[in-house]
CSV table of C-alpha atoms in Angstrom, one decimal:
chain,number,residue,atom,x,y,z
A,1,MET,CA,148.0,202.1,86.6
A,2,LYS,CA,146.8,201.9,83.1
A,3,ARG,CA,146.4,198.1,83.0
A,4,ASN,CA,144.3,198.1,86.3
A,5,VAL,CA,142.1,200.4,84.5
A,6,TYR,CA,141.0,198.4,81.8
A,7,ILE,CA,141.0,194.9,84.3
A,8,SER,CA,138.1,197.6,86.5
A,9,ALA,CA,136.7,198.7,83.4
A,10,ALA,CA,135.9,195.3,81.8
A,11,ALA,CA,134.5,193.7,85.4
A,12,SER,CA,131.9,196.8,85.7
A,13,VAL,CA,131.0,195.9,81.7
A,14,VAL,CA,130.9,192.1,82.9
A,15,LEU,CA,129.3,192.9,86.2
A,16,ILE,CA,126.8,195.8,84.6
A,17,VAL,CA,125.9,193.3,82.0
A,18,GLY,CA,126.0,190.0,84.0
A,19,GLY,CA,123.9,190.8,86.3
A,20,PRO,CA,120.5,191.4,84.7
A,21,VAL,CA,121.4,188.3,83.0
A,22,ALA,CA,122.2,186.1,86.4
A,23,ALA,CA,118.5,187.4,87.7
A,24,ALA,CA,116.8,186.6,84.9
A,25,ALA,CA,118.2,183.1,84.5
A,26,ALA,CA,117.2,183.0,88.0
A,27,ALA,CA,113.9,184.1,87.2
A,28,THR,CA,113.5,181.6,84.8
A,29,ALA,CA,114.6,178.7,87.0
A,30,ASP,CA,112.3,179.8,90.0
A,31,THR,CA,109.3,180.1,87.1
A,32,ALA,CA,110.2,176.7,86.1
A,33,ARG,CA,110.0,175.3,89.6
A,34,THR,CA,106.7,176.6,90.3
A,35,ALA,CA,105.4,176.5,86.8
A,36,PRO,CA,103.7,172.9,87.2
A,37,ALA,CA,101.7,174.2,90.1
A,38,ALA,CA,100.2,177.3,87.9
A,39,VAL,CA,98.9,174.9,85.6
A,40,ALA,CA,95.6,173.5,85.7
A,41,ARG,CA,95.6,169.7,85.7
A,42,ALA,CA,93.6,168.4,82.7
A,43,ASP,CA,90.2,166.1,83.2
A,44,VAL,CA,91.2,162.4,84.0
A,45,ASP,CA,89.9,159.9,81.7
A,46,ALA,CA,88.3,156.6,81.9
A,47,GLN,CA,91.6,155.1,82.2
A,48,GLY,CA,93.1,157.7,84.7
A,49,ALA,CA,90.3,157.0,87.0
A,50,ALA,CA,90.7,153.2,86.8
A,51,GLU,CA,94.4,153.8,87.8
A,52,ALA,CA,93.4,156.2,90.6
A,53,ALA,CA,90.9,154.3,92.6
A,54,LEU,CA,93.2,151.0,92.1
A,55,LYS,CA,96.0,152.9,93.8
A,56,LYS,CA,93.5,153.6,96.6
A,57,TYR,CA,92.1,150.5,96.7
A,58,PRO,CA,94.3,147.5,95.4
A,59,GLY,CA,91.6,144.9,93.4
A,60,VAL,CA,89.9,145.3,89.8
A,61,VAL,CA,87.6,147.5,88.4
A,62,GLU,CA,84.0,145.9,88.4
A,63,SER,CA,82.7,149.3,86.6
A,64,LEU,CA,83.3,153.1,85.9
A,65,ASP,CA,81.1,155.7,84.7
A,66,LYS,CA,81.3,158.8,84.7
A,67,ASP,CA,78.8,161.7,86.3
A,68,GLY,CA,79.8,165.2,85.7
A,69,SER,CA,83.2,165.5,86.6
A,70,VAL,CA,83.1,162.9,88.7
A,71,TRP,CA,83.9,159.3,87.7
A,72,HIS,CA,82.0,156.5,89.7
A,73,VAL,CA,84.1,153.6,90.1
A,74,ASP,CA,83.9,150.7,92.1
A,75,VAL,CA,86.8,148.3,92.8
A,76,ILE,CA,86.5,144.4,94.2
A,77,SER,CA,89.4,142.8,96.3
A,78,LYS,CA,91.7,140.6,94.4
A,79,ASP,CA,90.2,137.5,97.6
A,80,GLY,CA,86.6,138.7,96.5
A,81,LYS,CA,86.0,139.5,99.7
A,82,GLY,CA,85.7,143.6,100.1
A,83,HIS,CA,84.2,146.0,97.7
A,84,ALA,CA,84.6,150.1,97.9
A,85,GLU,CA,82.5,152.7,96.0
A,86,LEU,CA,84.7,155.2,95.0
A,87,GLU,CA,85.3,159.4,93.6
A,88,VAL,CA,87.7,160.4,91.3
A,89,ALA,CA,87.4,164.0,90.7
A,90,SER,CA,88.7,165.4,87.4
A,91,ASN,CA,91.7,166.0,89.6
A,92,GLY,CA,92.5,162.3,90.4
A,93,LYS,CA,92.1,162.8,94.0
A,94,VAL,CA,89.9,159.7,95.3
A,95,THR,CA,87.4,159.5,97.6
A,96,GLN,CA,86.4,156.7,99.4
A,97,VAL,CA,82.4,156.2,99.4
A,98,GLY,CA,81.6,153.1,100.6
A,99,LYS,CA,83.3,149.9,101.9
A,100,ASP,CA,82.0,146.3,102.5
A,101,THR,CA,84.6,143.9,103.6
A,102,ASN,CA,81.9,140.6,103.8
A,103,ASP,CA,80.9,140.1,100.4
A,104,ASP,CA,80.8,136.4,99.5
A,105,PRO,CA,83.6,135.7,96.7
A,106,GLY,CA,81.9,133.4,95.1
A,107,GLU,CA,79.7,136.0,94.0
A,108,TYR,CA,83.0,138.0,91.3
A,109,LYS,CA,84.7,134.5,90.8
A,110,ALA,CA,83.8,135.0,87.3
A,111,LEU,CA,85.2,138.8,87.4
A,112,LEU,CA,88.4,137.6,89.3
A,113,ALA,CA,88.6,135.1,86.7
A,114,ALA,CA,88.4,137.1,83.7
A,115,LYS,CA,91.6,137.7,81.7
A,116,VAL,CA,90.6,140.9,80.0
A,117,THR,CA,90.5,143.9,83.1
A,118,ALA,CA,88.3,146.9,82.8
A,119,GLN,CA,91.1,148.3,81.4
A,120,GLN,CA,91.8,146.1,78.8
A,121,ALA,CA,88.3,145.9,77.5
A,122,MET,CA,87.9,150.1,77.6
A,123,LYS,CA,90.7,149.9,74.6
A,124,ALA,CA,89.4,146.9,73.2
A,125,ALA,CA,86.5,148.7,72.7
A,126,VAL,CA,87.6,152.6,72.0
A,127,ALA,CA,90.2,150.3,68.9
A,128,ALA,CA,87.3,149.0,67.7
A,129,HIS,CA,84.7,152.0,67.7
A,130,PRO,CA,87.1,154.9,68.1
A,131,GLY,CA,86.4,157.8,70.6
A,132,THR,CA,86.2,158.1,74.5
A,133,ALA,CA,85.7,155.3,76.9
A,134,TRP,CA,83.0,156.8,78.8
A,135,ALA,CA,81.5,153.4,80.9
A,136,VAL,CA,82.3,149.9,81.4
A,137,GLU,CA,80.7,147.5,83.6
A,138,TRP,CA,81.1,143.7,84.4
A,139,ASP,CA,78.1,141.8,83.0
A,140,ASP,CA,77.2,138.1,83.9
A,141,ASP,CA,73.6,138.2,83.2
A,142,ASP,CA,71.8,135.2,81.8
A,143,GLY,CA,75.1,133.3,82.3
A,144,ALA,CA,77.1,134.9,79.6
A,145,THR,CA,80.0,137.1,81.3
A,146,TYR,CA,81.2,139.8,79.5
A,147,TRP,CA,82.6,143.9,79.6
A,148,HIS,CA,79.8,146.5,78.4
A,149,VAL,CA,82.0,149.3,77.4
A,150,GLU,CA,80.1,152.6,76.3
A,151,VAL,CA,82.1,154.5,73.8
A,152,LYS,CA,81.0,158.4,73.4
A,153,GLU,CA,81.6,159.6,70.0
A,154,SER,CA,82.9,163.0,68.9
A,155,ASN,CA,79.6,163.9,68.1
A,156,GLY,CA,77.7,163.5,71.5
A,157,LYS,CA,76.4,160.1,70.1
A,158,THR,CA,77.3,156.9,72.4
A,159,TRP,CA,78.2,153.6,71.0
A,160,ASN,CA,77.8,150.6,73.1
A,161,ALA,CA,79.9,147.5,72.8
A,162,HIS,CA,80.4,143.9,74.7
A,163,VAL,CA,83.7,143.1,75.2
A,164,ASP,CA,84.9,139.0,75.8
A,165,PRO,CA,86.6,138.7,79.0
A,166,THR,CA,88.7,136.2,77.7
A,167,THR,CA,90.5,137.0,74.0
A,168,ALA,CA,89.3,141.0,74.4
A,169,LYS,CA,86.7,140.4,70.8
A,170,VAL,CA,84.4,143.3,70.4
A,171,THR,CA,81.3,143.6,69.3
A,172,ALA,CA,78.2,146.3,69.1
A,173,SER,CA,75.8,145.6,71.7
A,174,GLY,CA,73.0,146.4,69.5
A,175,SER,CA,72.2,149.0,72.1
A,176,ASP,CA,73.3,152.5,70.7
A,177,SER,CA,72.2,156.0,72.0
A,178,ASN,CA,71.5,158.6,70.9
A,179,ASP,CA,71.7,161.1,73.8
A,180,ASN,CA,73.9,164.0,73.6
A,181,ASP,CA,74.9,163.9,77.2
A,182,ASN,CA,73.8,160.8,79.3
A,183,ASP,CA,76.5,162.1,82.2
A,184,ASN,CA,73.4,163.8,84.1
A,185,ASP,CA,71.1,161.2,84.4
A,186,ASN,CA,68.9,161.3,87.7
A,187,ASP,CA,68.1,157.9,88.6
């Protein structure tokens, strides 16, 4: 009889102590499952915007720039016949603004043949000059082809670079800007 009382008392202690512990463990597990949804996503950077745009419309990034909290990305289809204008929000959501499927593939021949992508050009420019890639654009003016990359420095100044589409060699473009906020242009 004494033994049954001891067993019953021990079981009661386990239930009294274990109940709140089990409830806390369950609450922690439930919080862990819902925590990511409650945490706000960080702004998408230029690389993330390019990746998101290419998931929506596969091809080659022709240009990318940030206006406020939205990235504007132009993508050329891999066959050069299509062109899409996309917007990537700060949370990574992609919206297709425009699309053309009647482009002349010859117009994009050099871009499609480039060994260095827009994403690689941005990485090369940031490696050469610390900051944040803010814009990239394929440029084939005057017969020369290169990536024009804008790198925003921590002090707000913009450093402009030309990146060779074959070697990824970075050179300063000579058109640096002292503007502190170029992303709100009303062109």
